[in-house]
CSV table of C-alpha atoms and ligand atoms in Angstrom, one decimal:
chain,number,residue,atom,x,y,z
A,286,UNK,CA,160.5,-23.9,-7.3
A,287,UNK,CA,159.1,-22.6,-3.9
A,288,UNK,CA,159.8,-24.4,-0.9
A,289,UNK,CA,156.7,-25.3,0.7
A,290,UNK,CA,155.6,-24.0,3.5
A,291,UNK,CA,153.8,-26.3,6.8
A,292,UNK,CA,150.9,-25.9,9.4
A,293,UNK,CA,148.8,-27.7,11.0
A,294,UNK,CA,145.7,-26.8,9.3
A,295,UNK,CA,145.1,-25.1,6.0
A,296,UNK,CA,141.3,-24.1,5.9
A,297,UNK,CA,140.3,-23.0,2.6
A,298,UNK,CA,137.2,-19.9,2.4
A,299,UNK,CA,137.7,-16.9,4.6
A,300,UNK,CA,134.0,-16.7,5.2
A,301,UNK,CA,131.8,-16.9,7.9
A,302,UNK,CA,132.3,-20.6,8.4
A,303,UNK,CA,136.4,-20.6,7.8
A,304,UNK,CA,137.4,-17.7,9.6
A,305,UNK,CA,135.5,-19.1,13.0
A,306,UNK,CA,137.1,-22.2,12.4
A,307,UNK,CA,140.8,-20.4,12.0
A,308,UNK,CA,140.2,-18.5,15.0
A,309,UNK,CA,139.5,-21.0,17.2
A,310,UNK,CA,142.2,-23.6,16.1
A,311,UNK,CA,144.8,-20.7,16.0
A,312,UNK,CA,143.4,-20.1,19.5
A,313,UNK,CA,144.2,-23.7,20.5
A,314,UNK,CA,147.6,-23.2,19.5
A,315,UNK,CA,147.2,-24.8,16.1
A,316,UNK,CA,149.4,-23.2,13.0
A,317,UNK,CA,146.5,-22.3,10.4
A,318,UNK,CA,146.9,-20.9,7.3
A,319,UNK,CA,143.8,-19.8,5.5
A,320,UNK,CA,143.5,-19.2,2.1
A,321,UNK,CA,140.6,-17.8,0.0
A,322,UNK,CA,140.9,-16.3,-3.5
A,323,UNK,CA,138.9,-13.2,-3.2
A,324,UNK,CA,140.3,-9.7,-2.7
A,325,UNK,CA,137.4,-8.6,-0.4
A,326,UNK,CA,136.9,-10.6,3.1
A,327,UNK,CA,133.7,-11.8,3.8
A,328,UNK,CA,132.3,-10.2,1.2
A,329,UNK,CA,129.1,-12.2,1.8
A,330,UNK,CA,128.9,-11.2,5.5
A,331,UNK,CA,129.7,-7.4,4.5
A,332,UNK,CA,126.4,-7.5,2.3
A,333,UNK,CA,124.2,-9.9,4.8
A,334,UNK,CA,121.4,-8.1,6.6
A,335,UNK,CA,120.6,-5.1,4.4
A,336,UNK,CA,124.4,-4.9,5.9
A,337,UNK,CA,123.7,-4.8,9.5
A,338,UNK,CA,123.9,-8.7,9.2
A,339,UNK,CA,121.8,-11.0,10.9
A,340,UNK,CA,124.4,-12.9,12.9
A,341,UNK,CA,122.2,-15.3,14.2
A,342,UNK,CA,118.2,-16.5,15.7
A,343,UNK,CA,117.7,-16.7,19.4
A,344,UNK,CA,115.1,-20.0,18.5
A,345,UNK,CA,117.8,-21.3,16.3
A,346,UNK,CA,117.7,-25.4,16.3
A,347,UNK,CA,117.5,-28.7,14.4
A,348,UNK,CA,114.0,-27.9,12.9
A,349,UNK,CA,114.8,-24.6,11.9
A,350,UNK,CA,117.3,-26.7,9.0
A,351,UNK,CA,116.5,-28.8,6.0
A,352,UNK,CA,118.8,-31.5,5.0
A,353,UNK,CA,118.9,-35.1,3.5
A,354,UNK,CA,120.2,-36.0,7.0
A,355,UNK,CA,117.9,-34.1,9.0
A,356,UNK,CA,119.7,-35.1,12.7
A,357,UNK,CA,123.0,-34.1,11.5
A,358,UNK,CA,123.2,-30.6,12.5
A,359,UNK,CA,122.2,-31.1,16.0
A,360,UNK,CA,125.4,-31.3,18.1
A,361,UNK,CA,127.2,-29.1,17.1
A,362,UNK,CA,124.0,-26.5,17.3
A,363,UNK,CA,124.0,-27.5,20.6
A,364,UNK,CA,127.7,-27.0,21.3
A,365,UNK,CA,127.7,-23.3,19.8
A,366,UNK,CA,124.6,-21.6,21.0
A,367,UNK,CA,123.5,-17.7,19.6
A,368,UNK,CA,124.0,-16.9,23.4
A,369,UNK,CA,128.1,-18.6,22.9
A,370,UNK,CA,128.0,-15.8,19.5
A,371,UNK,CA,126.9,-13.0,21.9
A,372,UNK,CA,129.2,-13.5,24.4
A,373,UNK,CA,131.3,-13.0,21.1
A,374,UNK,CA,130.1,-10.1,20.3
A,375,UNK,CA,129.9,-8.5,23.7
A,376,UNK,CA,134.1,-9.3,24.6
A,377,UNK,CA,134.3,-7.1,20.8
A,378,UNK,CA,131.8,-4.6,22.1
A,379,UNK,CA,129.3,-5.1,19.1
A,380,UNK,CA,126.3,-4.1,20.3
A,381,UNK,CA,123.1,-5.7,18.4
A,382,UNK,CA,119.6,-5.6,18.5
A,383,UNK,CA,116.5,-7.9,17.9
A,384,UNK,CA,114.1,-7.3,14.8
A,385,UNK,CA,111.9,-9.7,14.3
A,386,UNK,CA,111.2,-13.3,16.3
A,387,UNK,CA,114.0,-13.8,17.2
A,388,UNK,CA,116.8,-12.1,14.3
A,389,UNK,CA,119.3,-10.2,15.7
A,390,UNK,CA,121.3,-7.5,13.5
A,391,UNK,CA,124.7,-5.3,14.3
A,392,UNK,CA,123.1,-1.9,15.2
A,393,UNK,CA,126.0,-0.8,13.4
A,394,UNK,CA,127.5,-2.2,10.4
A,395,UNK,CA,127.9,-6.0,9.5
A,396,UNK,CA,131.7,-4.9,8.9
A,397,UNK,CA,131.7,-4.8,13.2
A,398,UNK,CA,131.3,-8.9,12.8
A,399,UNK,CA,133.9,-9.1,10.2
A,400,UNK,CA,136.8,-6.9,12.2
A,401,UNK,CA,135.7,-9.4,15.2
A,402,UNK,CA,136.5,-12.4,13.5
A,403,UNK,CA,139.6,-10.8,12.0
A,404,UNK,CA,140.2,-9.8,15.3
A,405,UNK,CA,140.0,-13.4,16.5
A,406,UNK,CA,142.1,-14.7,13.6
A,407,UNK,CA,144.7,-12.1,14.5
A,408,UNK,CA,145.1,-13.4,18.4
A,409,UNK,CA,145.2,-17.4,16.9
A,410,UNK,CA,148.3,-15.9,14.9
A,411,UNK,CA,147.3,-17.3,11.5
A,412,UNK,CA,148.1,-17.1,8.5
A,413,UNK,CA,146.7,-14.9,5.3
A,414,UNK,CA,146.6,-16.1,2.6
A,415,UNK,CA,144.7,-13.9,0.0
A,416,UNK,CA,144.1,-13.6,-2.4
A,417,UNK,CA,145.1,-16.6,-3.6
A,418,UNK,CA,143.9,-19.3,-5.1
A,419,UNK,CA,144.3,-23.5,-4.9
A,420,UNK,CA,145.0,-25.0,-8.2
A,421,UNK,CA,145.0,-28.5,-6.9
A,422,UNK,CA,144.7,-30.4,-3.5
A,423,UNK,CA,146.7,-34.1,-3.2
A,424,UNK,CA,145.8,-36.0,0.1
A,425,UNK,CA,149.4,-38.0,1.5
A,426,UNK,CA,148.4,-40.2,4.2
A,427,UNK,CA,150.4,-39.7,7.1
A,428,UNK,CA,151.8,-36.3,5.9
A,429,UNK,CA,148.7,-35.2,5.4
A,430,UNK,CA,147.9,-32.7,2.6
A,431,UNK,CA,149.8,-31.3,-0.1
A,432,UNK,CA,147.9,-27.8,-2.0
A,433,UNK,CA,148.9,-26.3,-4.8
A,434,UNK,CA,148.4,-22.6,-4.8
A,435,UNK,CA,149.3,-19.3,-6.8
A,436,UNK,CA,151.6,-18.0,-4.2
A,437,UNK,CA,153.2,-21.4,-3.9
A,438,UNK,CA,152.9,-24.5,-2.4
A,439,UNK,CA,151.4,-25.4,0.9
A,440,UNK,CA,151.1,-28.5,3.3
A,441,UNK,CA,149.1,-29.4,6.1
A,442,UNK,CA,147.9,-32.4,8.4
A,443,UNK,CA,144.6,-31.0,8.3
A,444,UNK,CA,142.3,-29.0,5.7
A,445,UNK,CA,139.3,-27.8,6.0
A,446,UNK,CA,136.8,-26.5,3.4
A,447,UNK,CA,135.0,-23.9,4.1
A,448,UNK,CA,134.2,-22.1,0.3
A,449,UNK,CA,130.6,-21.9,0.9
A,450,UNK,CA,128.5,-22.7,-2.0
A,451,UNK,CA,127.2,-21.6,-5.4
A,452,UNK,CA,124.7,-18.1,-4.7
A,453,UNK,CA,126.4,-14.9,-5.8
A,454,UNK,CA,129.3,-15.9,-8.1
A,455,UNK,CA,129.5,-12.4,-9.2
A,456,UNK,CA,131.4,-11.9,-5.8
A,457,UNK,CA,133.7,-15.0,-5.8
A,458,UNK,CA,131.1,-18.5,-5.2
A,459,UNK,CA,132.9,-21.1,-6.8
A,460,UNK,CA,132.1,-25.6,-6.6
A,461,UNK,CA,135.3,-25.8,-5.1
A,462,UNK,CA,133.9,-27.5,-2.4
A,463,UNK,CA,131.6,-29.5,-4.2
A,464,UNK,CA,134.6,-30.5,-6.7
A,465,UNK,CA,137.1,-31.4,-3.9
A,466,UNK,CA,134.1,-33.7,-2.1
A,467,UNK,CA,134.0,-35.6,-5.3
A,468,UNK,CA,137.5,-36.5,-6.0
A,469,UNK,CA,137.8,-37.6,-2.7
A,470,UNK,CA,135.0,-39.9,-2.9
A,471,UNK,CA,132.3,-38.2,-1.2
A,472,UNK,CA,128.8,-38.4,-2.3
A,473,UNK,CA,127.3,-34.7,-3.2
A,474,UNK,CA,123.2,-34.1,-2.4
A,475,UNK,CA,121.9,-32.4,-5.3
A,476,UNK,CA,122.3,-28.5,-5.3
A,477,UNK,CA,120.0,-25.5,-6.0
A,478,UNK,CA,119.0,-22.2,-5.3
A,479,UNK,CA,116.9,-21.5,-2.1
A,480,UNK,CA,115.8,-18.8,-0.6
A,481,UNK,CA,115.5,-17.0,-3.3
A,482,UNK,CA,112.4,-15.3,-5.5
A,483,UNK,CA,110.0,-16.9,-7.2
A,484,UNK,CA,109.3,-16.5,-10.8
A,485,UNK,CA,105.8,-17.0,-13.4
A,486,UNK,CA,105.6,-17.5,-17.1
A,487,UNK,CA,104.9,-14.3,-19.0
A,488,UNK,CA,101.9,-14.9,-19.7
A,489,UNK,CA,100.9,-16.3,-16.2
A,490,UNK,CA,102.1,-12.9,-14.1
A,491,UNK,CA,101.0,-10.4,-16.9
A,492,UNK,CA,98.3,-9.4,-14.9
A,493,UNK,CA,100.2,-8.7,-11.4
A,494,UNK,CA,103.2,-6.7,-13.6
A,495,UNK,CA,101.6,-3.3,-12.2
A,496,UNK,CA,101.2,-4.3,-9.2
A,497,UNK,CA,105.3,-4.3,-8.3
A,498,UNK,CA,106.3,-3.5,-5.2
A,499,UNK,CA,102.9,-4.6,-3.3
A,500,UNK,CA,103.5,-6.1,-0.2
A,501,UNK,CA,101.2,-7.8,2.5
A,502,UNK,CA,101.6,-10.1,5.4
A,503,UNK,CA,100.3,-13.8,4.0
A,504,UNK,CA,100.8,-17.2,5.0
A,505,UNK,CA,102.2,-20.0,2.3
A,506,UNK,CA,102.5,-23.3,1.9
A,507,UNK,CA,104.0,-25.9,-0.7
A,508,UNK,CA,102.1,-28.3,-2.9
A,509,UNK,CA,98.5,-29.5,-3.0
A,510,UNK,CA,99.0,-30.8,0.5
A,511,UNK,CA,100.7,-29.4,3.1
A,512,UNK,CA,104.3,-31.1,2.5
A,513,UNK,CA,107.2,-28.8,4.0
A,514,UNK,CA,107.6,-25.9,6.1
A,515,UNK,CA,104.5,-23.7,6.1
A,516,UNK,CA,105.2,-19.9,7.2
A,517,UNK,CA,103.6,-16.6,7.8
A,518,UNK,CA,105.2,-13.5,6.8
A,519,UNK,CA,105.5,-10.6,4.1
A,520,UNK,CA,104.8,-11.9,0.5
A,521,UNK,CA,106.2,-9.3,-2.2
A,522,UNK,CA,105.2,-8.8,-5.6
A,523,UNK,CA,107.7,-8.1,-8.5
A,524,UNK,CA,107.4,-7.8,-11.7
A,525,UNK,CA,108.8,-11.2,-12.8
A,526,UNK,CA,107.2,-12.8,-10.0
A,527,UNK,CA,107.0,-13.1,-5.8
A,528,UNK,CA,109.3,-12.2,-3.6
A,529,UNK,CA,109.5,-10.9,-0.1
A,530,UNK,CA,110.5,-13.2,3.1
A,531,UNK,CA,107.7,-15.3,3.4
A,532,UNK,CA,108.3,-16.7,-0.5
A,533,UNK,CA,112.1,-16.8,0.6
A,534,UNK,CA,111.4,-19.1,3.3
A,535,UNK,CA,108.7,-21.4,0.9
A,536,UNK,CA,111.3,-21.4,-1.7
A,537,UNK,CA,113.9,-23.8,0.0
A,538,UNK,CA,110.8,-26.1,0.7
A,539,UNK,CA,109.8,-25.6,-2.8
A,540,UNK,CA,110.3,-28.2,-5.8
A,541,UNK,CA,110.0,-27.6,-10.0
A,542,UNK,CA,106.9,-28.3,-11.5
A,543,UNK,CA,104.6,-28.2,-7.6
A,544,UNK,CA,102.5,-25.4,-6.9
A,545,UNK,CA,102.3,-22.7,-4.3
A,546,UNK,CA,99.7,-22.0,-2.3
A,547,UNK,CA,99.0,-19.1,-0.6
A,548,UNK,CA,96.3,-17.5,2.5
A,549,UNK,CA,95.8,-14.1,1.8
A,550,UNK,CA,93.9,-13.7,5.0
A,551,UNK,CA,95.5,-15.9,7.6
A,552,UNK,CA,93.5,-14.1,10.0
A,553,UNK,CA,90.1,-14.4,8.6
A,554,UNK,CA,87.4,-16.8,8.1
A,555,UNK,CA,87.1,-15.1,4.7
A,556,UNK,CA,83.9,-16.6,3.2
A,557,UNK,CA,82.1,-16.3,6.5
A,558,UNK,CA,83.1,-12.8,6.7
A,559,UNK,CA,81.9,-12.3,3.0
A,560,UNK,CA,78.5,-14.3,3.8
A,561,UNK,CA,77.9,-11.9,6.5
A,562,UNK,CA,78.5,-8.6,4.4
A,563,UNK,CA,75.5,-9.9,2.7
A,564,UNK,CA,73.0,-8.8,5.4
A,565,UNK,CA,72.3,-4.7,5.6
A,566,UNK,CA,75.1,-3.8,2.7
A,567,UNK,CA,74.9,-2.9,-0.5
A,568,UNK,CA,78.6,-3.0,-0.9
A,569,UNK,CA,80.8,-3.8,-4.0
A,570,UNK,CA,83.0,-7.1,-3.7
A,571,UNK,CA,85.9,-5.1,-5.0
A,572,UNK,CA,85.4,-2.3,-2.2
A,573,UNK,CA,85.3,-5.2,0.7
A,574,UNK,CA,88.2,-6.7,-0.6
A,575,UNK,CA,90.6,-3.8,-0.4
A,576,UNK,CA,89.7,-3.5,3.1
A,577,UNK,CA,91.4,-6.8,3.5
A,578,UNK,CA,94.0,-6.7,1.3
A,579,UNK,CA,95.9,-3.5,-0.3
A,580,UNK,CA,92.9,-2.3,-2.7
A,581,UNK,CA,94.9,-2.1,-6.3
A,582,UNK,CA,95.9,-6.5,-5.2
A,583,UNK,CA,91.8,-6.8,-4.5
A,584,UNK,CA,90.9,-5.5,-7.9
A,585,UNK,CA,93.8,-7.9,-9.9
A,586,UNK,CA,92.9,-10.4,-7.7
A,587,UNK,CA,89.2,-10.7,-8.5
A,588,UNK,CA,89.7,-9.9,-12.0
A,589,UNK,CA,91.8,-13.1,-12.3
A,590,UNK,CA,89.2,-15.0,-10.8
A,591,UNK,CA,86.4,-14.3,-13.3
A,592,UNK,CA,84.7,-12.0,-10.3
A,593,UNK,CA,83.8,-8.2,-11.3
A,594,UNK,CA,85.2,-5.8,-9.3
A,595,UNK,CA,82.1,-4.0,-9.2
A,596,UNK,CA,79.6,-7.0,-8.1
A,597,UNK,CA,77.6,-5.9,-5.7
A,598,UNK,CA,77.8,-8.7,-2.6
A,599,UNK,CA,74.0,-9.2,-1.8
A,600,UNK,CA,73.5,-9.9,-5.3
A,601,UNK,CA,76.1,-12.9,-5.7
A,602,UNK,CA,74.6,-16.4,-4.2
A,603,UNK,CA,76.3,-18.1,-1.1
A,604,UNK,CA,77.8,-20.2,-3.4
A,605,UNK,CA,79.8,-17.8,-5.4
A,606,UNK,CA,81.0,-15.8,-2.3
A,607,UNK,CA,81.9,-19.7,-1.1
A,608,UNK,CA,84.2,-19.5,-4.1
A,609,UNK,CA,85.6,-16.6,-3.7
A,610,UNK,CA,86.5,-17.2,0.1
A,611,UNK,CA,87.8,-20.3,-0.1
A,612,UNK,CA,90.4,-19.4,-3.4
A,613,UNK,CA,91.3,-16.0,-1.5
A,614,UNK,CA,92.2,-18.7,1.5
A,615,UNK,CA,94.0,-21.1,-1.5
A,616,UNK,CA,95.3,-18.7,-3.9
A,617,UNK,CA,97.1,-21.9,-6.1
A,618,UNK,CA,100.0,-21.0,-8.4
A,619,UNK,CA,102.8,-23.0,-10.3
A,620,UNK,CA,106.1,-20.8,-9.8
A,621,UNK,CA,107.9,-21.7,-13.7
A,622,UNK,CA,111.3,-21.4,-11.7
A,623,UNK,CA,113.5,-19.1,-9.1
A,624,UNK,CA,115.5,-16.3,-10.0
A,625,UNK,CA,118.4,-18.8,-9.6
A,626,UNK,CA,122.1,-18.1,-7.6
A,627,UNK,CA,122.6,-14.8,-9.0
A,628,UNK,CA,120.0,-13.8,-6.2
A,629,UNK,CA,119.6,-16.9,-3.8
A,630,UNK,CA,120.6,-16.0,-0.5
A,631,UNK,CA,121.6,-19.5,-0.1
A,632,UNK,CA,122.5,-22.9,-1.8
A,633,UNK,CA,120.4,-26.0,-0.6
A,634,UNK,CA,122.0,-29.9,-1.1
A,635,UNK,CA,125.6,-29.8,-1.0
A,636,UNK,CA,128.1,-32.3,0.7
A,637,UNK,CA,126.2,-35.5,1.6
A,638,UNK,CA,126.4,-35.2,5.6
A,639,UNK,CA,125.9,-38.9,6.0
A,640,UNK,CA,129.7,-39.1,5.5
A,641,UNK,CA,130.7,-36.7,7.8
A,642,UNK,CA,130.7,-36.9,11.6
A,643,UNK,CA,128.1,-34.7,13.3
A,644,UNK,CA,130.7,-34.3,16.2
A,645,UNK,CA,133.7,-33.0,14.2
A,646,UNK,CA,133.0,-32.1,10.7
A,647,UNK,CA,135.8,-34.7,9.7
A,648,UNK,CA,135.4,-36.7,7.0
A,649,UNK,CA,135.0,-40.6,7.5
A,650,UNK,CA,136.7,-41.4,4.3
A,651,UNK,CA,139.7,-39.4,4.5
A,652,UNK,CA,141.1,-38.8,7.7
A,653,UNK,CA,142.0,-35.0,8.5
A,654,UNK,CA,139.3,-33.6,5.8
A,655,UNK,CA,136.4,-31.5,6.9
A,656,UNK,CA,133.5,-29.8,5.2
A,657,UNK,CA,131.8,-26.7,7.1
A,658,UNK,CA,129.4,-23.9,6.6
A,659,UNK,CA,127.1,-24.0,3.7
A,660,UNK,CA,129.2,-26.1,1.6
A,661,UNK,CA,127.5,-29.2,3.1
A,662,UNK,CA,123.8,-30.6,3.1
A,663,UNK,CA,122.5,-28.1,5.8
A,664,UNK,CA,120.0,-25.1,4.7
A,665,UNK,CA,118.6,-22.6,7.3
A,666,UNK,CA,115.8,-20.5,7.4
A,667,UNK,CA,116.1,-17.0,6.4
A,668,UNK,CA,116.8,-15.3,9.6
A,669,UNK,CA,120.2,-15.8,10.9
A,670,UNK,CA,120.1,-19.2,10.7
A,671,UNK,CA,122.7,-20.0,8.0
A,672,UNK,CA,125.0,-17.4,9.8
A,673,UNK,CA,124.6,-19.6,12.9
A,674,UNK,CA,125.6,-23.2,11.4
A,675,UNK,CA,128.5,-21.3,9.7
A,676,UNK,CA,129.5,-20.2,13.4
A,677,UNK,CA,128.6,-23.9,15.0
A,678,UNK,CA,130.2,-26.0,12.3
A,679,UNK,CA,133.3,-23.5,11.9
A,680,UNK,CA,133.6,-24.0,16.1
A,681,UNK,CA,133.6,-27.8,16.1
A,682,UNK,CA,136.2,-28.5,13.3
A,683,UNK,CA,138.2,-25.8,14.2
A,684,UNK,CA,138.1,-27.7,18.3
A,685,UNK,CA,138.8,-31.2,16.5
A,686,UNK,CA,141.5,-30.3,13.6
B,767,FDA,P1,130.9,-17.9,2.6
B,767,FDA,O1,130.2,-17.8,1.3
B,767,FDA,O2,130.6,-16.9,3.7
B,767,FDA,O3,132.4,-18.0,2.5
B,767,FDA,C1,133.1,-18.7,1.5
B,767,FDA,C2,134.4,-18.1,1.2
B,767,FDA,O4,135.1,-19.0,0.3
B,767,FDA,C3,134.4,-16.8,0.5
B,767,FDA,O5,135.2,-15.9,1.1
B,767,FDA,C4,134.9,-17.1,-0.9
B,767,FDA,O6,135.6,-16.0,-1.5
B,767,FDA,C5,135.8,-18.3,-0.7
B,767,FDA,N1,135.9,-19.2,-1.9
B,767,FDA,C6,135.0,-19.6,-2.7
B,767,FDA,N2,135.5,-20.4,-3.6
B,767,FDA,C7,136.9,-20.4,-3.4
B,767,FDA,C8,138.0,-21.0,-4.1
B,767,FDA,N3,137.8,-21.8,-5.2
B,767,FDA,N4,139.2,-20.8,-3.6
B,767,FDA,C9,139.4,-20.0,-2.5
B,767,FDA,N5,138.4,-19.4,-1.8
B,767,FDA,C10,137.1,-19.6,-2.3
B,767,FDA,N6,122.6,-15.7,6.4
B,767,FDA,C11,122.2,-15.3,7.7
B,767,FDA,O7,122.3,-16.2,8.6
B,767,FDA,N7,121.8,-14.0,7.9
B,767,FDA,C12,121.8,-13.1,6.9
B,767,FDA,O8,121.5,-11.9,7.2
B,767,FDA,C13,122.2,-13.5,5.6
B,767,FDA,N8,122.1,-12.6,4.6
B,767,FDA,C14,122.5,-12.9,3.4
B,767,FDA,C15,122.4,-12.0,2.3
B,767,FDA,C16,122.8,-12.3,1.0
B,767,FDA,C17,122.7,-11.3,-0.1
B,767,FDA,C18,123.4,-13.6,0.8
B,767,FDA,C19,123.9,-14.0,-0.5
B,767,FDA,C20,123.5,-14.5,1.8
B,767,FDA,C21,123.0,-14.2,3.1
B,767,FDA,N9,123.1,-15.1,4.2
B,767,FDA,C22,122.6,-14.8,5.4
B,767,FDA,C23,123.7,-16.5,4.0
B,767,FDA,C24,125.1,-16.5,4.5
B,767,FDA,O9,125.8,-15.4,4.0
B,767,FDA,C25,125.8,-17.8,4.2
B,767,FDA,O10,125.0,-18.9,4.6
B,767,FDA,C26,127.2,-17.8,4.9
B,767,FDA,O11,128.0,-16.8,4.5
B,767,FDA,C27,127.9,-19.2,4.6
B,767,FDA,O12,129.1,-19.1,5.2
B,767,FDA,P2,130.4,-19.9,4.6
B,767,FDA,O13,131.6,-19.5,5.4
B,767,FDA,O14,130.0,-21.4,4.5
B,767,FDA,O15,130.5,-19.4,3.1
């Protein structure tokens, strides 16, 4: 048998989350040993951002998060700001670049952020531990914690668990987290796929099939009423269903079984403008149309809503063009699901923060156990904003363990 071997801290997931929070403990003269069971590091922050990674949002704050325990996320955001990252970045000499309200990318390669916080493990002297993998975690009181792995056994006073959560198993997600929460008596908010595409019946989206690859700027909401976060930004068609950032961002918000609803011209007053083509025009609906919206959308679009592409405005009463403006303003649809972890970007629920503290991470049921990154109840945005909790909860546990 292997004698085992003894730090201070043993953080499990060399992720985004994990490796900030090795860095900085190593940093603070803590012994760390980090362990994570895939062959590739980071593999998740290698792929972010088209791979230019979007490290993080300039407006990034509470609101910009959805969890059962909405408050929780709020210190430590406010201990680890995008400009603390940057500063980062800018001791590394990564340069980056804003895209679009406030993302920021690598102008390089997202492989710059993960040689930085290799870097940064390097100078807190810790320990590698991949790839390797933890058969079984025992909590000992006073000594701490006791981890069974592959490449022998480990202890530690402290663990951390930073494995992330369930999107993209196909390169190395696993419920570890969610599995050690539970035997250690910690209540789980329920988990599933967000930011991710939304998919129709069949039947439902044979009609937009051709029209793959469309895109347009739109604004969306949730359910009949407005319920959750409403966003403008690019809507994609697919051919099993919507995509693009804007259904990304309604997709966290979004629950089985509610419908969608989206403004294809946030900009206009669209059945005033249609009333008014009335006067002087002898213009087809269809032709109007695609000078709003990209022309072969227009013709699908009207054709799903009983109107012929061909009508000729002045002919059709106030009423009708009423109708038309108002559904092109409140295009209603019932996703039938989402094209589930394999391509969610993120997992929403997780670890239920209302056992955690906001301050440290710790656990308040077991003394020396803390939860970071996406494996708990926090969900960003799409836009750097997952990136940045990772970053802000990795910083706090990694100060307090
Ligand atoms: P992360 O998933 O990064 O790390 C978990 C680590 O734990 C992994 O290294 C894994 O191998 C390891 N692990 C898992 N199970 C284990 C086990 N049983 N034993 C040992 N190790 C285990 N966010 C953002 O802000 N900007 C962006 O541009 C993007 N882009 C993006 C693109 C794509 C395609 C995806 C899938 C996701 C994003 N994200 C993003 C989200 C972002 O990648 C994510 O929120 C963070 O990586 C979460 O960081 P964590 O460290 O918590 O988990």
């Amino acid at each position: 048998m292997r004698a085992m071997e003894s730090f201070d801290i043993a953080v499990i997931g060399a992720g985004a989350a994990g490796m900030m929070c090795a860095a900085v403990a190593g940093q603070l003269g803590r012994r760390v040993v980090l362990i994570d069971h895939s062959p590739r590091l980071a593999e998740k922050i290698r792929i972010s951002g088209g791979g230019r990674c979007n490290f993080t949002n300039l407006q990034a704050g509470p609101a910009n998060y959805l969890s059962a325990n909405p408050h929780f996320c709020r210190s430590a955001l406010a201990r680890y700001t995008p400009r603390d990252f940057l500063a980062l970045l800018k001791r590394h000499r990564v340069t980056w670049h804003e895209k679009h309200r406030g993302q920021l990318f690598c102008d390089h390669s997202s492989e710059s952020v993960i040689d930085m916080l290799k870097a940064e493990c390097d100078t807190g002297r810790i320990a590698w531990r991949r790839p390797v993998a933890v058969d079984a975690v025992r909590h000992q009181d006073a000594d701490g914690f006791a981890l069974d792995t592959n490449a022998g056994p480990i202890g530690a006073r402290a663990l951390v668990v930073a494995t992330g959560g369930l999107s993209i198993p196909k390169i190395g997600a696993t419920d570890f987290a969610y599995r050690l929460a539970k035997q250690f008596g910690h209540k789980l908010v329920d988990t599933r796929p967000a930011l991710v595409p939304l998919t129709f019946s069949t039947d439902e989206w044979a009609p937009f099939v051709p029209l793959s690859g469309v895109s347009l700027e739109v604004a969306l909401a949730t359910g009949q009423k407005k319920t959750g976060g409403e966003f403008v930004e690019d809507l994609l068609l697919t051919h099993r269903g919507l995509s693009g950032p804007g259904v990304l961002q309604i997709s966290s918000y979004w629950k089985p079984g509610e419908p969608i609803c989206v403004d294809l011209l946030p900009e206009r007053d669209a059945t005033a403008d249609l009333i008014e083509a009335k006067t002087g025009t002898k213009r087809q609906v269809g032709s109007l149309l695609a000078e709003w919206v990209p022309a072969r959308l227009a013709h699908v679009w009207l054709e799903t809503h009983g109107v012929p592409v061909e009508a000729r405005i002045a002919d059709l009463p106030d009423k009708t063009l009423r109708r038309i403006g108002e559904a092109l303003k409140r295009w209603t649809l019932t996703p039938n699901g989402t094209e589930g972890y394999k391509k969610a970007e993120v997992t929403k629920g997780g670890v239920d923060t209302r056992e955690l503290s906001s301050a440290t991470m710790m656990s308040e049921r077991v003394p020396g156990l803390y939860f970071i990154g996406e494996a708990v109840d926090v969900t960003g945005w799409l836009g750097g904003y997952n990136f940045q909790w990772a970053w802000a909860s990795g910083v706090a546990a990694g100060q307090a363990s």
